[in-house]
Short mmCIF file of C-alpha atoms in Angstrom, two decimals:
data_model
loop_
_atom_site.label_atom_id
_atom_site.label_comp_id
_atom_site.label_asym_id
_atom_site.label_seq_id
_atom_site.Cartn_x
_atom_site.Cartn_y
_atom_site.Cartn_z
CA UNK A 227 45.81 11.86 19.08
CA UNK A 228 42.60 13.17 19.91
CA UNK A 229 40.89 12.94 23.15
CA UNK A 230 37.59 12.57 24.32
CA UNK A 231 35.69 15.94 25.29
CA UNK A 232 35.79 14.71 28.69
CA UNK A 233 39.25 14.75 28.34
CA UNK A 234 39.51 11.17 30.15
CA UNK A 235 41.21 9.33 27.15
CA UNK A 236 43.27 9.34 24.63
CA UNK A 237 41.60 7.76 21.26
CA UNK A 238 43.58 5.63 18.78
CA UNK A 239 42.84 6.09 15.00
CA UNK A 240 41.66 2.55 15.24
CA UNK A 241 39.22 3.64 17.44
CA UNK A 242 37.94 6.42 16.13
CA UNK A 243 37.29 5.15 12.64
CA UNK A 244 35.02 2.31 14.45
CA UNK A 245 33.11 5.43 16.67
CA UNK A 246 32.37 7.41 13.49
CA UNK A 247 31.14 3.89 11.50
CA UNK A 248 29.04 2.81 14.83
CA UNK A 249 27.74 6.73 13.94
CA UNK A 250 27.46 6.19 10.38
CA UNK A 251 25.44 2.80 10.79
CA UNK A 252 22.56 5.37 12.45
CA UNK A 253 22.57 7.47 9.62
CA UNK A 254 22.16 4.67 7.24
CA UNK A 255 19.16 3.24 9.73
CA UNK A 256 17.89 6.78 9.37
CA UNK A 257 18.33 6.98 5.49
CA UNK A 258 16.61 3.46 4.89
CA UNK A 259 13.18 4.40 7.36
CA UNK A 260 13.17 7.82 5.71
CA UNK A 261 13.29 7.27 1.86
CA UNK A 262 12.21 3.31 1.64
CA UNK A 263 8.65 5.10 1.39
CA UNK A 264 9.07 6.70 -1.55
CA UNK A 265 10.08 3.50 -3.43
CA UNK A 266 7.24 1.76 -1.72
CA UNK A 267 4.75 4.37 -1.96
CA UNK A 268 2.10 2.58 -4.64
CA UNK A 269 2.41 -0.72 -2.25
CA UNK A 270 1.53 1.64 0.62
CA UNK A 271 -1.54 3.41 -1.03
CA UNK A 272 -2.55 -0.18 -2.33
CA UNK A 273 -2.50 -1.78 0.70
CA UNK A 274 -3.44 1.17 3.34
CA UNK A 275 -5.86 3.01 1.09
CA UNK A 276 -7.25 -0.10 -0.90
CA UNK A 277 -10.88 1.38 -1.59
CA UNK A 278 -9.22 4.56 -3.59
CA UNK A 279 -6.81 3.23 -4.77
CA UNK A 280 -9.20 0.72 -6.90
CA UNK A 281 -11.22 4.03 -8.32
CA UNK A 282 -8.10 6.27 -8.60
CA UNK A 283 -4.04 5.25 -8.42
CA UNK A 284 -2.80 8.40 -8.77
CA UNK A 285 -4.88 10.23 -5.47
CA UNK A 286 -4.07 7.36 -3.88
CA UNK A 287 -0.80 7.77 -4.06
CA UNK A 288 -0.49 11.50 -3.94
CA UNK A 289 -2.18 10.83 -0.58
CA UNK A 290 0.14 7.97 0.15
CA UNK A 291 2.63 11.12 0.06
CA UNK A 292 1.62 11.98 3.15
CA UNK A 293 2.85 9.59 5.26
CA UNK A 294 6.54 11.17 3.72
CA UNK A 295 4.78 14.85 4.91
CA UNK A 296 4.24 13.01 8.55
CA UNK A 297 7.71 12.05 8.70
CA UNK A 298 9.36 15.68 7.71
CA UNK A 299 7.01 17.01 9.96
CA UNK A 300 8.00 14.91 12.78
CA UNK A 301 11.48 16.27 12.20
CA UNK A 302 10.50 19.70 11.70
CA UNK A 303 9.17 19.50 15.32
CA UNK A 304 11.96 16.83 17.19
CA UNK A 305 15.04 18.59 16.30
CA UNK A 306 14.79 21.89 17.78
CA UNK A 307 12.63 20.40 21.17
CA UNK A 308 15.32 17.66 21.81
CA UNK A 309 18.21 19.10 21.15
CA UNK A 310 17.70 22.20 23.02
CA UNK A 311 16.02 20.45 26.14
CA UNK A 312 18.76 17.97 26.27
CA UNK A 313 21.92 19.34 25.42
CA UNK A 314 23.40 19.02 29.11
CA UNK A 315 22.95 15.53 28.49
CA UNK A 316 26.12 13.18 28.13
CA UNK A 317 26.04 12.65 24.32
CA UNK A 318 26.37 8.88 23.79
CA UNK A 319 23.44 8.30 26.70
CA UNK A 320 21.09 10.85 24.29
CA UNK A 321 21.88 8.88 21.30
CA UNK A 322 21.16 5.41 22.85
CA UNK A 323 17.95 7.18 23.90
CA UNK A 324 17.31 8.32 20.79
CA UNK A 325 18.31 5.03 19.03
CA UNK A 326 15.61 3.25 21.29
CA UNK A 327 12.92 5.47 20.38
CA UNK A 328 13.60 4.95 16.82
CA UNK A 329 13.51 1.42 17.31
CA UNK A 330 10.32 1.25 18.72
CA UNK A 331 8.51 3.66 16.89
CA UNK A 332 9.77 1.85 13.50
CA UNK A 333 8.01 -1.87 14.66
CA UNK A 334 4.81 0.24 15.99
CA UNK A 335 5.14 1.73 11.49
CA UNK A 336 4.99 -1.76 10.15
CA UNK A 337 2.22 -3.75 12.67
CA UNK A 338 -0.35 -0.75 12.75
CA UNK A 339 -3.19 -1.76 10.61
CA UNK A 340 -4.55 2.11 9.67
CA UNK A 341 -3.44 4.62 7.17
CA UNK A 342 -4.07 6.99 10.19
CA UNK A 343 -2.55 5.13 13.39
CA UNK A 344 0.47 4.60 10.87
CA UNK A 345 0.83 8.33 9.83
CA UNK A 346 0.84 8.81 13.36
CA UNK A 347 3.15 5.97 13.70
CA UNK A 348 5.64 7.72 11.16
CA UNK A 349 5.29 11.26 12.85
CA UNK A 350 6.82 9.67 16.14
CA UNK A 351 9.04 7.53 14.56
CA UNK A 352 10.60 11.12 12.69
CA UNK A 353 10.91 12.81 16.38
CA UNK A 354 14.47 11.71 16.94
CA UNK A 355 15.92 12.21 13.46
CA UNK A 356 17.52 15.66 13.44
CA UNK A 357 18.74 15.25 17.18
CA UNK A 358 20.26 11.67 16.25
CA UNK A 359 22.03 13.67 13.11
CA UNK A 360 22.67 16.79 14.69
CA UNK A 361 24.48 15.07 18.38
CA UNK A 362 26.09 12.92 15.88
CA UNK A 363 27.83 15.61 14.26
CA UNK A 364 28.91 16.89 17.16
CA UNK A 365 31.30 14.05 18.36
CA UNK A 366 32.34 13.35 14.83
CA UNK A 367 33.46 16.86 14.89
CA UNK A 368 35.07 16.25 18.16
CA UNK A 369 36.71 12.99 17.38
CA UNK A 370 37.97 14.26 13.93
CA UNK A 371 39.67 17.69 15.67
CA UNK A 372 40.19 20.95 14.14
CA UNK A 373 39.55 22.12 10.82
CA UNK A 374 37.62 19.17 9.56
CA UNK A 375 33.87 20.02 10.87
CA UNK A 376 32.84 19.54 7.66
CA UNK A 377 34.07 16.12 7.07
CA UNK A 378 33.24 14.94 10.05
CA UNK A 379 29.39 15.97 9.39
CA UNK A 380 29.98 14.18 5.99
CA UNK A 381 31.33 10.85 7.52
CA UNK A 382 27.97 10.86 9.52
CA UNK A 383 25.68 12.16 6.63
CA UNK A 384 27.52 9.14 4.77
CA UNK A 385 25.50 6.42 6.09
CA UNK A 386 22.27 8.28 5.31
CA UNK A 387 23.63 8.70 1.85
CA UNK A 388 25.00 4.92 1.36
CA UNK A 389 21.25 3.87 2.78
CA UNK A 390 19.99 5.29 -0.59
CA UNK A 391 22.79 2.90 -2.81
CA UNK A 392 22.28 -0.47 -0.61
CA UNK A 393 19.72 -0.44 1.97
CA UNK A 394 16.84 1.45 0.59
CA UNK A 395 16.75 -0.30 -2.98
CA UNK A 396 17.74 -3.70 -1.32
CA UNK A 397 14.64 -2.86 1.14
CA UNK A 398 12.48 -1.30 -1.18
CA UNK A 399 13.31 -5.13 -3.42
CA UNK A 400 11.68 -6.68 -0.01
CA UNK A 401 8.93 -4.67 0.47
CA UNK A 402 7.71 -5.46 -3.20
CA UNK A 403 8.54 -9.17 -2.80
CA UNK A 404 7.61 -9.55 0.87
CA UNK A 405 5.16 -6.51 2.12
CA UNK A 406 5.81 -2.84 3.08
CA UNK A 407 5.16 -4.40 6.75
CA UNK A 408 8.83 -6.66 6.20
CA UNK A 409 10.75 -3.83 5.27
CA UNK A 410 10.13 -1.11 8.04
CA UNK A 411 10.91 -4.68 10.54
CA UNK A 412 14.06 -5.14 8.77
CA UNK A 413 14.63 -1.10 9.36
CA UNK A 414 13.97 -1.56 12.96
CA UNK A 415 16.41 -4.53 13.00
CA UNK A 416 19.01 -2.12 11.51
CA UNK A 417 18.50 0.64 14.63
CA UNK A 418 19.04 -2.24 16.80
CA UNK A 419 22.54 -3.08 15.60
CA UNK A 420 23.21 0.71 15.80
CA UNK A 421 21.92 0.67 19.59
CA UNK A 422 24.53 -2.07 20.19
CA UNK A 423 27.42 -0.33 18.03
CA UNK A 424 27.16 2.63 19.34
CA UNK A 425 27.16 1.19 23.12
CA UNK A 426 30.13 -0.75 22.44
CA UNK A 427 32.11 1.76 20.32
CA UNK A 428 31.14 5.59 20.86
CA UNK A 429 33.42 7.17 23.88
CA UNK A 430 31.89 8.87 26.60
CA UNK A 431 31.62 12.72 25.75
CA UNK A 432 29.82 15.10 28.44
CA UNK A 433 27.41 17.19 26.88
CA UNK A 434 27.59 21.46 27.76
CA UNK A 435 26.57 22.17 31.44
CA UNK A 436 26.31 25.39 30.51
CA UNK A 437 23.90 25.03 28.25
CA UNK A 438 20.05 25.82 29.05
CA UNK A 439 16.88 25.72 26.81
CA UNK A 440 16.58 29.40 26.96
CA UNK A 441 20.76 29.61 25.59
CA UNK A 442 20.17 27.20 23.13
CA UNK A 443 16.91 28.99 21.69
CA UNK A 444 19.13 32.55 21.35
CA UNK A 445 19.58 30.52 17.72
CA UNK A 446 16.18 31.78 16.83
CA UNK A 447 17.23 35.66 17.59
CA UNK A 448 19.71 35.46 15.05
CA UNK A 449 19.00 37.07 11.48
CA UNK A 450 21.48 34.39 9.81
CA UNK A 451 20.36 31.34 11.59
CA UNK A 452 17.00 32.13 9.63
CA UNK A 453 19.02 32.41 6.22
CA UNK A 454 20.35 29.23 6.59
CA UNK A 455 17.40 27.46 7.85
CA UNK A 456 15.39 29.26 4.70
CA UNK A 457 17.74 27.88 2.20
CA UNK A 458 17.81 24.27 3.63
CA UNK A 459 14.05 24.60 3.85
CA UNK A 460 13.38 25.91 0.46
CA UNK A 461 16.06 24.27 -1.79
CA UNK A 462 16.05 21.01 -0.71
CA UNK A 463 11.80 20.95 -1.41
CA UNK A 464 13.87 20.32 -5.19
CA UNK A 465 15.19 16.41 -4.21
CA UNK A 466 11.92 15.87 -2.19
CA UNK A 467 9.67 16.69 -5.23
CA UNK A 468 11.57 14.44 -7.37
CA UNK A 469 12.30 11.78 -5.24
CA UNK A 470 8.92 11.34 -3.41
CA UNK A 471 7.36 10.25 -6.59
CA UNK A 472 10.20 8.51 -8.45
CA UNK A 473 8.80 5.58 -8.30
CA UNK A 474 5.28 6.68 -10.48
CA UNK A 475 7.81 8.87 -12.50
CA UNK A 476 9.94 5.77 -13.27
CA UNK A 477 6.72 3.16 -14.14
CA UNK A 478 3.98 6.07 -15.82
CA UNK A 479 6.66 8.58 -17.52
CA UNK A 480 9.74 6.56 -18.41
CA UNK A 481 7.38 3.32 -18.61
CA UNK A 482 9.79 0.74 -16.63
CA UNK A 483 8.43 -2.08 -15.07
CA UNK A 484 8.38 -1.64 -11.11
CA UNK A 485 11.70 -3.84 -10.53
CA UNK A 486 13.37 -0.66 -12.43
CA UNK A 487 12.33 1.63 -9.08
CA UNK A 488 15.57 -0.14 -6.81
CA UNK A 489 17.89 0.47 -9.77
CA UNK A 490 17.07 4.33 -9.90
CA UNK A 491 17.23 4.52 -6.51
CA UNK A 492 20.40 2.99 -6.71
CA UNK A 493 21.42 5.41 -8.95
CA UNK A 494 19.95 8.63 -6.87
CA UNK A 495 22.06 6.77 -3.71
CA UNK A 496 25.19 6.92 -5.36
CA UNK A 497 24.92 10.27 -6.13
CA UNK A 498 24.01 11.56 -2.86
CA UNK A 499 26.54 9.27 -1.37
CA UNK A 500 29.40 10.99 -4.04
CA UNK A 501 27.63 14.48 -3.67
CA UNK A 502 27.90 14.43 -0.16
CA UNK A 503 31.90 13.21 0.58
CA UNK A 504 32.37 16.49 -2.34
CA UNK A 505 30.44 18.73 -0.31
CA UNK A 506 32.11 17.74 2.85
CA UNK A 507 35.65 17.99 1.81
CA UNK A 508 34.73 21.78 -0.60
CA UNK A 509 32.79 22.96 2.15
CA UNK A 510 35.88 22.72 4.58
CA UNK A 511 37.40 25.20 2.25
CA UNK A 512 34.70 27.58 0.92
CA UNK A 513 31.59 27.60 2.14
CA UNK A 514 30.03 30.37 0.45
CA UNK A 515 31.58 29.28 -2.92
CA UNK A 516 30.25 25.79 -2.37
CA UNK A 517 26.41 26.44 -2.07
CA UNK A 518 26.48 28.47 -5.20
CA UNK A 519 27.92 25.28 -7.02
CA UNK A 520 26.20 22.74 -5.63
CA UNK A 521 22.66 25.07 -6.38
CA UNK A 522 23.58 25.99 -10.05
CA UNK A 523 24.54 22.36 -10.91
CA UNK A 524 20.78 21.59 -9.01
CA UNK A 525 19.13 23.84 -11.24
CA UNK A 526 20.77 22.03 -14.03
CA UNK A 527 19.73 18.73 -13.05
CA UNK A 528 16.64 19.26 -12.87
CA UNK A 529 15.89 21.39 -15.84
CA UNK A 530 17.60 18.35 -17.66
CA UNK A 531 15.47 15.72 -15.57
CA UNK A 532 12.24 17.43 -16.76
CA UNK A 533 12.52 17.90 -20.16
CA UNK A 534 14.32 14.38 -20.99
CA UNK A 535 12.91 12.10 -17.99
CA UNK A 536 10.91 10.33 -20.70
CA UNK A 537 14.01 8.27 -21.89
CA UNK A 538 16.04 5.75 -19.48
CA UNK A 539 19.02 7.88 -19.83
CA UNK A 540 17.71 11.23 -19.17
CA UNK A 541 16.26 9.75 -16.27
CA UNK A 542 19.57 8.42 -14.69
CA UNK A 543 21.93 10.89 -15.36
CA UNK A 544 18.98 13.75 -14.18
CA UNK A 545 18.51 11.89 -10.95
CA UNK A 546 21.98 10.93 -10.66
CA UNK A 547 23.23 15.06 -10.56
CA UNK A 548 19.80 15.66 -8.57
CA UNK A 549 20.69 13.57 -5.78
CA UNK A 550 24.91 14.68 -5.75
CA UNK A 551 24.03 18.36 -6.15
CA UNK A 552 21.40 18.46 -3.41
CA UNK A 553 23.66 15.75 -1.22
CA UNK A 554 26.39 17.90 -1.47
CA UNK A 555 24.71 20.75 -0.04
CA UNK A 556 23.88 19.36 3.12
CA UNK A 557 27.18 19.20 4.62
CA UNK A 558 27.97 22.87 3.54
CA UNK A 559 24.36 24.17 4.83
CA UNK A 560 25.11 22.27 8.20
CA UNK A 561 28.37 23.99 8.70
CA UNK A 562 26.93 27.30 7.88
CA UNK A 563 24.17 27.10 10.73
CA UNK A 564 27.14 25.84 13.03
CA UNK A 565 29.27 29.20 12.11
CA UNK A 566 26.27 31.99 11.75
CA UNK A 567 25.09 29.79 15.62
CA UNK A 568 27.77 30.87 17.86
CA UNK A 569 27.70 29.38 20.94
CA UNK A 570 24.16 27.51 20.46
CA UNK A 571 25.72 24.23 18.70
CA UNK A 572 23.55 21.81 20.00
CA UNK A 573 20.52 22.51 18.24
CA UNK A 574 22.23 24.05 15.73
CA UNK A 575 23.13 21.04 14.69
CA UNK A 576 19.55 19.70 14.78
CA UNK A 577 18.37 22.42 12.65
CA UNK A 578 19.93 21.61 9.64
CA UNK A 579 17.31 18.94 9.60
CA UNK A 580 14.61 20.34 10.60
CA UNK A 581 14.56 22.58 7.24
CA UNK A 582 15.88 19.67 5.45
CA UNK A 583 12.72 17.76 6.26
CA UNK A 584 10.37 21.13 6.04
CA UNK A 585 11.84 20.94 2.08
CA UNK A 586 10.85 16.99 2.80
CA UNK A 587 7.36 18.05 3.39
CA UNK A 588 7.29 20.91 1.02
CA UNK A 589 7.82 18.77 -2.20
CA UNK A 590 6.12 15.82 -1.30
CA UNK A 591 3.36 18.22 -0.41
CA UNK A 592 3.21 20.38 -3.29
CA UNK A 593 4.38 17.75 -5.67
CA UNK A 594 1.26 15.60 -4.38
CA UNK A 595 -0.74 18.70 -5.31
CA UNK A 596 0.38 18.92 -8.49
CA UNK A 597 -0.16 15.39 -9.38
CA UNK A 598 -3.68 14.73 -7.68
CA UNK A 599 -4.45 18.24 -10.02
CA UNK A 600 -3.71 16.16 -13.24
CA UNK A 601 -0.80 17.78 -14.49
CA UNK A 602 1.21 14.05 -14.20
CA UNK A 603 4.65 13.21 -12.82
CA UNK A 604 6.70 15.60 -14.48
CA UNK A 605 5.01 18.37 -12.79
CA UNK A 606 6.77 17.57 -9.68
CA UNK A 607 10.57 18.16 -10.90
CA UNK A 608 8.99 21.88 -12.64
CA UNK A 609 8.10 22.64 -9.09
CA UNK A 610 11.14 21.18 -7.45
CA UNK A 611 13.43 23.60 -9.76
CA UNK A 612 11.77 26.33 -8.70
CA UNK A 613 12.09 25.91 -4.70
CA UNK A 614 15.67 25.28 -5.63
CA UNK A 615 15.56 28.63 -7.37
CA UNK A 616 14.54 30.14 -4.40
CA UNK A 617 16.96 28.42 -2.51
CA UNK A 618 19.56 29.89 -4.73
CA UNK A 619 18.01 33.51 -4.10
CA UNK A 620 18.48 32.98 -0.57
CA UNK A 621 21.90 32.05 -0.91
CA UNK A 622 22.40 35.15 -2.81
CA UNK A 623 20.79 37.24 -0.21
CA UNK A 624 22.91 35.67 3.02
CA UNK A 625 25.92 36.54 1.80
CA UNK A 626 25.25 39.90 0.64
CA UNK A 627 24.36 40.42 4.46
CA UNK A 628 27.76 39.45 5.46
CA UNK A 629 29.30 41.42 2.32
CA UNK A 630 27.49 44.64 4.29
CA UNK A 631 28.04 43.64 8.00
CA UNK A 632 31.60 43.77 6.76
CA UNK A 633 31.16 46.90 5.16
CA UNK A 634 29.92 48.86 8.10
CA UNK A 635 33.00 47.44 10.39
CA UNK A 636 35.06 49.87 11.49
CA UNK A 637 38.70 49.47 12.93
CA UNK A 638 39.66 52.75 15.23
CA UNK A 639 43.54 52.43 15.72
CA UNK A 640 44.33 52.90 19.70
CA UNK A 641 48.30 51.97 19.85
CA UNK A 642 48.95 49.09 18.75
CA UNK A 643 45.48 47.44 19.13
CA UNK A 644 42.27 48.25 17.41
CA UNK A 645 38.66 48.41 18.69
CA UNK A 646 36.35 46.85 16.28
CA UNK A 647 32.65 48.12 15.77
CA UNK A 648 30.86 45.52 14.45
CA UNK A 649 26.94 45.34 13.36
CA UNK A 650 24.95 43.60 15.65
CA UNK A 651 23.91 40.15 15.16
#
């Protein structure tokens, strides 16, 4: 059975399976405070922007997006800092740490009484996202033992994913019924449990003495770290386009009422939550074939979601394939930065979302742009496909730098070894 890294016990199954929900439960506490915004978003600009949003709903809530910018932003700037500067630290301390902070900053989101002090609010509150995901990862990978990296990043990603089935549509229900302010408290509620579960349940595991800020920053000197960061960045702005501003795209272009917003998201949730068990399990056995799947059937998805979003169907089964494809892909992008990383895992494993969260900011950003421009809430999925496009390029372009790393190794036979000349990193 496996052990702890520590080496200082012996782990049932039982056990294990209760470590990697207690993990699981911060993913879904992370999923909920993450996308509840977007199916909120008119309730925010309404109620935090009240003065524009009487003269004009649509750059009030293209400025709403924002506070979904802050948030990616935060990530962008947590994961990397945190999970280099503490990666000597015992892992289940830094996620307790990191569970508090979430906590805290999550009440301090729904009392502030400013769209500005709450931006800010959501900024801090993003800080510990990619380091909660990325040391996560780490000891599901270790618990789960060889050859099953990928699933073990999927089990965690798995409560982010099941967030967008039952607890953001259930919260984003609340929030219409009850306030915006309700739902990021019942959030905050939900990193509390996780604080306990993960006290109780998660085994002690040591984090790398070796490692030192300046070790875990080599990352950054490496040509395919970059790739992979580019494509996570770039082709994931495709899901944040679309599903910043589902909720206008469900009431102004398909014309539901705004009870219909939970049941797409419901729909979206299941797809990630489908897309990303797929991508787990493929990923363990191709990686390179997986991320050209999961981007063509992306580029699908939303081609289909654009030109047929006016009718309830096109609408579901678009978002439905948007949110499995681009699910799917986060596993198998996370397991890429963990190979092309060598021995900087630690924020490695951070950085997967940190460009998740710049493709966060990127669509909401650009999507916001397009809308506040007048060209209405299609325009967002047109300009989601085409960062997924370029997310496919650079796909394209980081394995034809293995294809010619391998091409200019060269194996000189010396008895019965060989001495390999490899190109440098």
């Amino acid at each position: 059975m496996p052990a702890s890294s520590d080496g200082s016990a012996t782990l049932s199954p039982a056990r294990i399976r209760y470590a990697l929900l207690a993990l699981a439960l911060g993913g879904f506490g992370i999923g909920s405070t993450e996308f509840v915004a977007m199916g909120l978003l008119p309730d925010l600009a309404q109620d935090l922007l009240p003065a524009l949003y009487a003269s004009s709903p649509d750059a009030a809530n293209a400025q709403a997006g924002w506070l979904i910018t802050a948030y990616a932003l935060g990530v962008v700037v947590g994961a990397p800092t945190i999970a280099a500067a503490a990666a000597r630290w015992p892992r289940k301390q830094l996620l307790l740490a990191l569970l508090a902070a979430f906590t805290l900053s999550t009440i301090a989101s729904a009392l502030l009484p400013t769209f500005g002090l709450v931006l800010a609010a959501r900024f801090v509150a993003a800080l510990p996202h990619g380091a909660y995901f990325g040391i996560a990862s780490l000891v599901a990978a270790d618990l789960m033992g060889p050859g099953k990296r990928a699933r073990g990043v999927a089990l965690v990603l798995g409560g982010l994913t099941i967030a967008n089935v039952i607890g953001v549509p259930s919260i984003t229900w609340l929030g219409q019924t009850s306030g915006w302010r309700v739902a990021y408290l019942v959030v905050a509620a939900i990193f509390t449990a996780t604080f306990v579960a993960v006290a109780a349940l998660v085994p002690l595991q040591d984090g790398n003495p070796q490692a030192t800020m300046r070790s875990e920053l080599r990352a950054f000197g490496r040509v395919q770290v970059w790739f992979a960061l580019g494509i996570g960045a770039v082709g994931f702005g495709g899901l944040f386009a679309v599903y910043t501003y589902v909720a206008p795209l469900v009431m102004e272009v398909t014309g539901l009422g705004a009870g219909a917003v939970p049941l797409v998201l419901v729909v979206i949730g299941v797809g990630m939550t489908i897309g990303n068990f797929i991508g787990g399990a493929l990923a363990d056995r191709s990686v390179r074939r997986s991320m050209y799947g999961f981007f063509v059937v992306m580029l699908l998805a939303l081609t289909g979601l654009a030109l047929s979003a006016e009718s309830v169907p096109g609408l579901l089964i678009g978002v439905f394939f948007v949110g499995a494809a681009s699910s799917a892909l986060s596993p198998t992008i996370q397991t890429r930065l963990m190979d092309v990383s060598h021995d900087s895992q630690s924020i490695a494993a951070a950085l997967n979302h940190s460009a998740l969260n710049v493709g966060n900011a990127l669509g909401a950003f650009l999507g916001g742009l397009a809308i506040a421009g007048g060209l209405g809430y299609v325009a967002p999925v047109w300009i989601g496909l085409g960062l997924s496009g370029l997310g496919l390029l650079l796909t394209v372009a980081t394995f034809l730098v293995d294809r010619v790393r391998r091409g200019n190794r060269v194996e000189l036979p010396y008895g019965t070894a060989a001495i390999r000349v490899v190109a440098a990193e």
